mmCIF file with all atom_site columns, C-alpha atoms in Angstrom:
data_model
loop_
_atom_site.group_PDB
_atom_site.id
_atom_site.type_symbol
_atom_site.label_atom_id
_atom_site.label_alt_id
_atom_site.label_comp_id
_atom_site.label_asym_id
_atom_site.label_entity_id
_atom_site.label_seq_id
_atom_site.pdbx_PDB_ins_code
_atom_site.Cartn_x
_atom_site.Cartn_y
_atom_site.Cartn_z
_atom_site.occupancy
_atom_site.B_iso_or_equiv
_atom_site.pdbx_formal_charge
_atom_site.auth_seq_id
_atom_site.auth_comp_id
_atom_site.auth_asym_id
_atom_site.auth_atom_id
_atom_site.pdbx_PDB_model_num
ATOM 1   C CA . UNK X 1 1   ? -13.186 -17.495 -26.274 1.00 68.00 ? 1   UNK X CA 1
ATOM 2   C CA . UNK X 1 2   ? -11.516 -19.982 -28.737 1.00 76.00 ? 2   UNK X CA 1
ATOM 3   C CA . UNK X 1 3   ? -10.052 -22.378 -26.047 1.00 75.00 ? 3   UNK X CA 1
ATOM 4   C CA . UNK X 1 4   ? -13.389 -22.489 -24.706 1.00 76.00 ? 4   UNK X CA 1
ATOM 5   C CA . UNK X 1 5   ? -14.986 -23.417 -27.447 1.00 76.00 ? 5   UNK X CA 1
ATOM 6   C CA . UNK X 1 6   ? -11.858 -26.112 -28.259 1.00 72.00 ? 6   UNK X CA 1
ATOM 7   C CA . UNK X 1 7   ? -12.048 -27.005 -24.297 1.00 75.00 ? 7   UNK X CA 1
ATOM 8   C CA . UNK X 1 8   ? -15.814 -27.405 -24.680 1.00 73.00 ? 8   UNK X CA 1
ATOM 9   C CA . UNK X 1 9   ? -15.155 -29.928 -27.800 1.00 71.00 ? 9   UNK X CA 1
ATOM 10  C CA . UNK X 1 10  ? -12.755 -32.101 -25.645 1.00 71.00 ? 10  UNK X CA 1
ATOM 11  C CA . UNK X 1 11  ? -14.679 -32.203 -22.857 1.00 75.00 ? 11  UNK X CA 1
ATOM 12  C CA . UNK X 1 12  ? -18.287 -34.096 -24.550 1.00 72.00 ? 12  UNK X CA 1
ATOM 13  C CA . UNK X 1 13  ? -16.484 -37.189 -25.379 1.00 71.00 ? 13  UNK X CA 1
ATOM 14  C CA . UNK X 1 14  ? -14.514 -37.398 -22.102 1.00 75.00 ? 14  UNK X CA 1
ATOM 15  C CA . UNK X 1 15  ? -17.408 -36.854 -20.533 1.00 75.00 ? 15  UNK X CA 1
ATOM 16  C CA . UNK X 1 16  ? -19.126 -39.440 -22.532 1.00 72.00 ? 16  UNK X CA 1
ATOM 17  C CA . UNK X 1 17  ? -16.481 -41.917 -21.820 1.00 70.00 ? 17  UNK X CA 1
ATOM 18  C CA . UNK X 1 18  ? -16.379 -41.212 -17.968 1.00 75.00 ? 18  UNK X CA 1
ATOM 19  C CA . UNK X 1 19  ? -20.133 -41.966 -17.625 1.00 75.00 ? 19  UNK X CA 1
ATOM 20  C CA . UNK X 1 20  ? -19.542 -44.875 -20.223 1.00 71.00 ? 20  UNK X CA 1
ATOM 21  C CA . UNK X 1 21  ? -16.919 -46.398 -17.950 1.00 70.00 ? 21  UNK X CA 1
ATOM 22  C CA . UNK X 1 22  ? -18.791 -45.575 -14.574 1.00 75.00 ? 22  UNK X CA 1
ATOM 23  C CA . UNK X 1 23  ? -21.963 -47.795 -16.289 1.00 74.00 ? 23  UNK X CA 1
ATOM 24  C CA . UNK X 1 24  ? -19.394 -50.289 -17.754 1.00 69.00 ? 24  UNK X CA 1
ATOM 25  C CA . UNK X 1 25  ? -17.873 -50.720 -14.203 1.00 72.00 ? 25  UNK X CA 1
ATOM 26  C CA . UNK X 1 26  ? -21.427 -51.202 -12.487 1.00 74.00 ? 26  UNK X CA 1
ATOM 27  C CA . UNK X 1 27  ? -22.383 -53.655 -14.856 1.00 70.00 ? 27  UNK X CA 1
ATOM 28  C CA . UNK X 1 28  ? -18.843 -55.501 -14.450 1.00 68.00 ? 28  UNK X CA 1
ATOM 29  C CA . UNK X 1 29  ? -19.510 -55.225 -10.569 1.00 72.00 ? 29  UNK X CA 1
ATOM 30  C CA . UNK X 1 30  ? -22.888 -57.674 -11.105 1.00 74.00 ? 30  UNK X CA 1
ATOM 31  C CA . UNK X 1 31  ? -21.555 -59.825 -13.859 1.00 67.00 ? 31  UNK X CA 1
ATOM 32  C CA . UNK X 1 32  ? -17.552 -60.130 -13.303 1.00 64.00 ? 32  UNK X CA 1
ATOM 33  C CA . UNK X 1 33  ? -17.913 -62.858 -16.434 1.00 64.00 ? 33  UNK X CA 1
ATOM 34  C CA . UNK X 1 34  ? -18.390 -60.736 -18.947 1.00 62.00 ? 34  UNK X CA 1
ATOM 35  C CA . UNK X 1 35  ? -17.056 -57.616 -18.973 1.00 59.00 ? 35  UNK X CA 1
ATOM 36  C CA . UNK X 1 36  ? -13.212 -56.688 -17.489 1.00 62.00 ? 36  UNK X CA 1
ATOM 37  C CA . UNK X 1 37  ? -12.045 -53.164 -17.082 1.00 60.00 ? 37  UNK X CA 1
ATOM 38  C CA . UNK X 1 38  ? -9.612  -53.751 -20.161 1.00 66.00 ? 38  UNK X CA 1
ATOM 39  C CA . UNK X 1 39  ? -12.497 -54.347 -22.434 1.00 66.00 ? 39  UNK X CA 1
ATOM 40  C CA . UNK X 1 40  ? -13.994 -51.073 -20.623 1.00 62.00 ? 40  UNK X CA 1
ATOM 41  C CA . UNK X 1 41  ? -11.012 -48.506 -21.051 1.00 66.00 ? 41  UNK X CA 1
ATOM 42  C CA . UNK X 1 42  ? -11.179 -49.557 -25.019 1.00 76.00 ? 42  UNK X CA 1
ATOM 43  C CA . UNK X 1 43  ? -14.439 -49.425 -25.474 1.00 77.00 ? 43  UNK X CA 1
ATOM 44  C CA . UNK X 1 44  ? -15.261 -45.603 -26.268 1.00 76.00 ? 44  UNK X CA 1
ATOM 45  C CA . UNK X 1 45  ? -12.144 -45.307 -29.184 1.00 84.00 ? 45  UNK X CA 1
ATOM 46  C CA . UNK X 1 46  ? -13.192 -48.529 -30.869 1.00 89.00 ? 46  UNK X CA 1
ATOM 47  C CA . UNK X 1 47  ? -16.784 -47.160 -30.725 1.00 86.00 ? 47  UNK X CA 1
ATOM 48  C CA . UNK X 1 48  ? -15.938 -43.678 -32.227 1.00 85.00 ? 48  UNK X CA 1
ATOM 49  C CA . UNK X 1 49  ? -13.842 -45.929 -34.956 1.00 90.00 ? 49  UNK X CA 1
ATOM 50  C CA . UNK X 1 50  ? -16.412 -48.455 -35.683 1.00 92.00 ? 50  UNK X CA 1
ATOM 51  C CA . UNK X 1 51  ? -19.113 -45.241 -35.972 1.00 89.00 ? 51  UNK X CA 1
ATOM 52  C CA . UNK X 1 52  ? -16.551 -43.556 -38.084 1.00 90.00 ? 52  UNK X CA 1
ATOM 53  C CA . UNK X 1 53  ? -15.933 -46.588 -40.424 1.00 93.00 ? 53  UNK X CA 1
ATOM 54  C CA . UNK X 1 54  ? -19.818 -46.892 -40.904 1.00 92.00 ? 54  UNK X CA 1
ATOM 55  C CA . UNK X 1 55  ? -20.257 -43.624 -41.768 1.00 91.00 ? 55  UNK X CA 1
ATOM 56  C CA . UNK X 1 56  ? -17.790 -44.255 -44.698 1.00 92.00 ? 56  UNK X CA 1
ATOM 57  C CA . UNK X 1 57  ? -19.191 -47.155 -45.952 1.00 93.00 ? 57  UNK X CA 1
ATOM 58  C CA . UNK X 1 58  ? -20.467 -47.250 -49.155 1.00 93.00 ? 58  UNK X CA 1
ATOM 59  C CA . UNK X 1 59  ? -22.379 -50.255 -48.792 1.00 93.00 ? 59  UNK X CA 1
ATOM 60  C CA . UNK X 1 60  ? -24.529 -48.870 -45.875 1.00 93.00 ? 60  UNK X CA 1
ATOM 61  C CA . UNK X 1 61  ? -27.558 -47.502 -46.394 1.00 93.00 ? 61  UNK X CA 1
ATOM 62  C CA . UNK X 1 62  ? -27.304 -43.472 -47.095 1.00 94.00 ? 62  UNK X CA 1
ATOM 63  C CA . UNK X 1 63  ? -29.894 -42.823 -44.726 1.00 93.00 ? 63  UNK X CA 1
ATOM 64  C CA . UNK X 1 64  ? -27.456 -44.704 -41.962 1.00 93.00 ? 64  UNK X CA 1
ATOM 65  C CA . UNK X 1 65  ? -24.276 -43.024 -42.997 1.00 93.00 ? 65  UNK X CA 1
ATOM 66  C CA . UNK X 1 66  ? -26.627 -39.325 -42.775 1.00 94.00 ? 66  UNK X CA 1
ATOM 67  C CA . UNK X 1 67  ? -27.680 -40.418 -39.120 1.00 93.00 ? 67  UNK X CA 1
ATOM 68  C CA . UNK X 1 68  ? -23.878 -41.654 -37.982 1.00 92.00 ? 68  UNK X CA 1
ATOM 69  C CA . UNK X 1 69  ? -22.502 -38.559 -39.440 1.00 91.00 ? 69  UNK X CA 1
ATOM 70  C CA . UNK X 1 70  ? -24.565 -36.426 -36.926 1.00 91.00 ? 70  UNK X CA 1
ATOM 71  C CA . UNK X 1 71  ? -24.054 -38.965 -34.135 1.00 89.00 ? 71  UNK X CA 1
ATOM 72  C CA . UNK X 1 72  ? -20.615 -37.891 -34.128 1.00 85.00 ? 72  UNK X CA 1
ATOM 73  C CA . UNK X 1 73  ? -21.314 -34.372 -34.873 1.00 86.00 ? 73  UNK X CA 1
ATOM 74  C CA . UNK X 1 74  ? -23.172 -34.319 -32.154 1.00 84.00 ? 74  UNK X CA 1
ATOM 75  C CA . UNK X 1 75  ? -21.042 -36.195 -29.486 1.00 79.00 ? 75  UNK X CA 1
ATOM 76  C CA . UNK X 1 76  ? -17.976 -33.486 -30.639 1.00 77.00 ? 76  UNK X CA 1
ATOM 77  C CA . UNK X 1 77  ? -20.581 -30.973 -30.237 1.00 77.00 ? 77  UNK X CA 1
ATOM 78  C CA . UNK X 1 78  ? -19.844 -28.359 -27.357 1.00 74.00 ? 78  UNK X CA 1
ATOM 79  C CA . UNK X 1 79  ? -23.706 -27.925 -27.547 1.00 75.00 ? 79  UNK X CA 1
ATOM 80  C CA . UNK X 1 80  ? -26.404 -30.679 -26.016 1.00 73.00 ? 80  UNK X CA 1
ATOM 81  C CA . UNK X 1 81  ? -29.986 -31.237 -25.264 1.00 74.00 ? 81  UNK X CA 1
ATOM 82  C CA . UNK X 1 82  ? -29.493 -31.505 -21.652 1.00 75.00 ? 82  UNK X CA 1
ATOM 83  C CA . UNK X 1 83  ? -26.424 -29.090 -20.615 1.00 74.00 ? 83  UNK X CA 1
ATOM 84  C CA . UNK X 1 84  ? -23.533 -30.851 -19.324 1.00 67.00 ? 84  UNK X CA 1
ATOM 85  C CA . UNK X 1 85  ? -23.099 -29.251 -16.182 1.00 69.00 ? 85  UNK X CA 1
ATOM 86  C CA . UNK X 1 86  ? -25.627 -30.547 -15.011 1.00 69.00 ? 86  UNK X CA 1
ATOM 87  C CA . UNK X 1 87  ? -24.413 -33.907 -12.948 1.00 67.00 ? 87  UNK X CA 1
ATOM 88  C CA . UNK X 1 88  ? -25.173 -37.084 -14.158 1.00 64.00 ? 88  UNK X CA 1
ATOM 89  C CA . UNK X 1 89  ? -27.780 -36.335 -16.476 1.00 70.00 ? 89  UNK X CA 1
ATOM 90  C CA . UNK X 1 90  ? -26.039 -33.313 -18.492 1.00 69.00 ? 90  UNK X CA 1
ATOM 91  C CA . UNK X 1 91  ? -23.970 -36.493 -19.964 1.00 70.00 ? 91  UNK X CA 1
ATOM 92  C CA . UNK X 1 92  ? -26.506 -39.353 -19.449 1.00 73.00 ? 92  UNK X CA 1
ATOM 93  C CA . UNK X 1 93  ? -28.236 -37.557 -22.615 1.00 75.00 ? 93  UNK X CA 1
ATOM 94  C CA . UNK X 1 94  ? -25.498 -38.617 -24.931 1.00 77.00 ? 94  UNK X CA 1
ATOM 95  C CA . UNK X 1 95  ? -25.317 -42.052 -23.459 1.00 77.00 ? 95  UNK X CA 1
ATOM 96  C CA . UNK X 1 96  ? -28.914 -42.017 -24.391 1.00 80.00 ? 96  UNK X CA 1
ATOM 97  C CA . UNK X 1 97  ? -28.436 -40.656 -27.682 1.00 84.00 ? 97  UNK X CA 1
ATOM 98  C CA . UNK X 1 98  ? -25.876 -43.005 -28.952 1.00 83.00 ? 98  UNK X CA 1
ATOM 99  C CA . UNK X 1 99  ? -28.053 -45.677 -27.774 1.00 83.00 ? 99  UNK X CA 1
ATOM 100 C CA . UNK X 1 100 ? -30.990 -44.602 -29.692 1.00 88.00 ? 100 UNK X CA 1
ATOM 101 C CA . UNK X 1 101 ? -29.082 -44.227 -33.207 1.00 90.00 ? 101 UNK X CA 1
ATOM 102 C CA . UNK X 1 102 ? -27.123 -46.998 -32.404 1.00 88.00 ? 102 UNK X CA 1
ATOM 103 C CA . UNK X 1 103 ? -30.478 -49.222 -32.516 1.00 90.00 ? 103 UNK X CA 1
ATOM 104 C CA . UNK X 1 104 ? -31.912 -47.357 -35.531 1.00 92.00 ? 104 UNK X CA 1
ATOM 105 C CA . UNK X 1 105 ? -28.993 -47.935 -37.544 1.00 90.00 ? 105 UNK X CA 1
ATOM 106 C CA . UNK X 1 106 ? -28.861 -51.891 -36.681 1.00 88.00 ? 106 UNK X CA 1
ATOM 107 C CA . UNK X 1 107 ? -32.811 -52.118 -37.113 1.00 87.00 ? 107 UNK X CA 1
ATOM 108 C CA . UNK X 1 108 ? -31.707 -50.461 -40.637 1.00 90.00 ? 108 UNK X CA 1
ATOM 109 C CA . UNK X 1 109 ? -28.421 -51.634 -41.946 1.00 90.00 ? 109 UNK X CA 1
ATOM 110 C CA . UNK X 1 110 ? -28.345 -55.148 -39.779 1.00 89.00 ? 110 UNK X CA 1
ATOM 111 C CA . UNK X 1 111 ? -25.944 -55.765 -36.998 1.00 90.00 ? 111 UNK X CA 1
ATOM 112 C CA . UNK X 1 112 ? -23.277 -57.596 -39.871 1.00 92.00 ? 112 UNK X CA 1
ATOM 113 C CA . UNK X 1 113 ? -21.767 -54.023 -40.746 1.00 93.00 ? 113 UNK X CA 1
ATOM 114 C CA . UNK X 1 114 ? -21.616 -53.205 -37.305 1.00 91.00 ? 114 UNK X CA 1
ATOM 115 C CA . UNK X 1 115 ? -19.714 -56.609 -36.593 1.00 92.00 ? 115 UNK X CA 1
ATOM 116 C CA . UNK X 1 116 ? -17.468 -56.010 -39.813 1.00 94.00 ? 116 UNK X CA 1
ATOM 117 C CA . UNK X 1 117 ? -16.357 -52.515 -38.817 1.00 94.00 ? 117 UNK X CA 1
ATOM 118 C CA . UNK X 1 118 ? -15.355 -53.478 -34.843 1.00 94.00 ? 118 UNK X CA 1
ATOM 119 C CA . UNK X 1 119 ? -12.126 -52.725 -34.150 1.00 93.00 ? 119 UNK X CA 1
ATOM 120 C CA . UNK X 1 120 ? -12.175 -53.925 -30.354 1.00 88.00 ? 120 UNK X CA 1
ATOM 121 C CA . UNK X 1 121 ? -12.536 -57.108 -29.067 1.00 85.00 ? 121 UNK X CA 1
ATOM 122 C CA . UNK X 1 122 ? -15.498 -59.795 -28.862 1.00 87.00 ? 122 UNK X CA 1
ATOM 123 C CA . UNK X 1 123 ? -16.726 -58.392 -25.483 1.00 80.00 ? 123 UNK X CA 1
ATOM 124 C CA . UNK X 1 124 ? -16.774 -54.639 -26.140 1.00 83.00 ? 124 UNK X CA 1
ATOM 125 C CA . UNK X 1 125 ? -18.597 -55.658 -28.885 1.00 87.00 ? 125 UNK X CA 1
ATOM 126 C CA . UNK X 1 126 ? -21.374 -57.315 -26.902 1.00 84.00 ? 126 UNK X CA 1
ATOM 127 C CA . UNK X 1 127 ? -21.232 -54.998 -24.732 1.00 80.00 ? 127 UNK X CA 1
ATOM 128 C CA . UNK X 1 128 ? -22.219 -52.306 -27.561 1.00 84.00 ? 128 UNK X CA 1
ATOM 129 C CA . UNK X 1 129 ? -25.015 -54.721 -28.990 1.00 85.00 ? 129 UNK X CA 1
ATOM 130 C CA . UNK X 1 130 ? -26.814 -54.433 -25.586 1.00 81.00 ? 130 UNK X CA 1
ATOM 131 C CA . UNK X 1 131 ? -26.472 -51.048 -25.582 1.00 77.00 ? 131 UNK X CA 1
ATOM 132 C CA . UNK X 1 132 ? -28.249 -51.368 -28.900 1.00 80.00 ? 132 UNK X CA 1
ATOM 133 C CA . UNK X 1 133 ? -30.971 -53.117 -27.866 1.00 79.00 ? 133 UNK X CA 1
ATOM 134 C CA . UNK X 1 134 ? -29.666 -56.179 -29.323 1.00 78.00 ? 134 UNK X CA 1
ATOM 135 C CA . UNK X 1 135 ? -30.876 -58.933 -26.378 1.00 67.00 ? 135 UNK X CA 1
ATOM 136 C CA . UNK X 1 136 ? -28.508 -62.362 -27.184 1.00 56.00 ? 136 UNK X CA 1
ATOM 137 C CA . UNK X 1 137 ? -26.192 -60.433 -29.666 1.00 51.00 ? 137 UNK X CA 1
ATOM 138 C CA . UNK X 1 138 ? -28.474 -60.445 -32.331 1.00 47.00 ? 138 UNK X CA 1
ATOM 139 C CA . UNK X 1 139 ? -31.476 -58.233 -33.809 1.00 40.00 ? 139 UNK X CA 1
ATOM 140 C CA . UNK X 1 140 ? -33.432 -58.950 -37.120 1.00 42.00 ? 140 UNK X CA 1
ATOM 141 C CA . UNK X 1 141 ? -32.412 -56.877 -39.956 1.00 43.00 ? 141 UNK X CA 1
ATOM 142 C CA . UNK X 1 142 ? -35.861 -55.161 -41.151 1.00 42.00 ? 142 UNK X CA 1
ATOM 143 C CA . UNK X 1 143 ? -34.234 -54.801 -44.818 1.00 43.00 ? 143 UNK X CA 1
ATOM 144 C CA . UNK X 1 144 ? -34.177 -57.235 -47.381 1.00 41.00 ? 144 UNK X CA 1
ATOM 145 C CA . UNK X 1 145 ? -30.821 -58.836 -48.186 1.00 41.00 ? 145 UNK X CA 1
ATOM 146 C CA . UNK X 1 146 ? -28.963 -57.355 -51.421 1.00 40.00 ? 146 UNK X CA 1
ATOM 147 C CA . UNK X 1 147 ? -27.899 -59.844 -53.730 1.00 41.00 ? 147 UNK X CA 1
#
């Protein structure tokens, strides 16, 4: 029962990052410019950093640090709301997921401590924007600058 449960734990974020990749590698396919395989195979462990890194900063709101600390929770999570079994979809949902915390926490803290804490390269960082919901590289910060 344990390596099951270890196995299960494994297999979300190589999941994640094989469905990452496979989207990554369709996009490169219509825009060969911006996006090179390279940039794709890093892209997952710089994200997990750069989510890790936020979730330590002190100078992030609370509120975002709460929300990235049970993004990851939940992409290490053997447990999901669509099972992953399922093909395509069961790991779409965490695709979808990241997506949708990754754009609360930029409409919260600003893209800058996103930018600050990206260990990757320019492009993967783009790349992640977008996936944000960030159209040009850049989103409005809703909070009020500290001083």
């Amino acid at each position: 029962m344990m390596w099951q449960t270890l196995l299960g734990i494994l297999a979300g974020p190589v999941a994640v990052y094989v469905v990452l990749l496979l989207a990554l590698w369709m996009y490169a396919r219509r825009h060969p410019d911006t996006v090179g395989m390279k940039d794709a195979l890093r892209l997952l462990p710089d994200l997990l950093r750069a989510l890790r890194r936020l979730a330590a900063d002190r100078t992030v709101p609370r509120g975002v640090r709460i929300k990235l600390a049970l993004l990851l929770a939940y992409l290490l999570s053997p447990l999901d709301l669509v099972p992953d079994f399922l093909p395509v979809i069961g790991y779409a949902d965490d695709v979808i997921v990241l997506a949708v915390v990754l754009r609360s926490v930029i409409r919260t803290a600003g893209p800058e401590p996103l930018r600050r804490h990206w260990p990757g390269t320019p492009a993967g960082l783009r790349i992640i924007e977008r996936l944000a919901g960030m159209p040009g590289g850049t989103v409005p910060s809703r909070t009020t600058e500290r001083p």
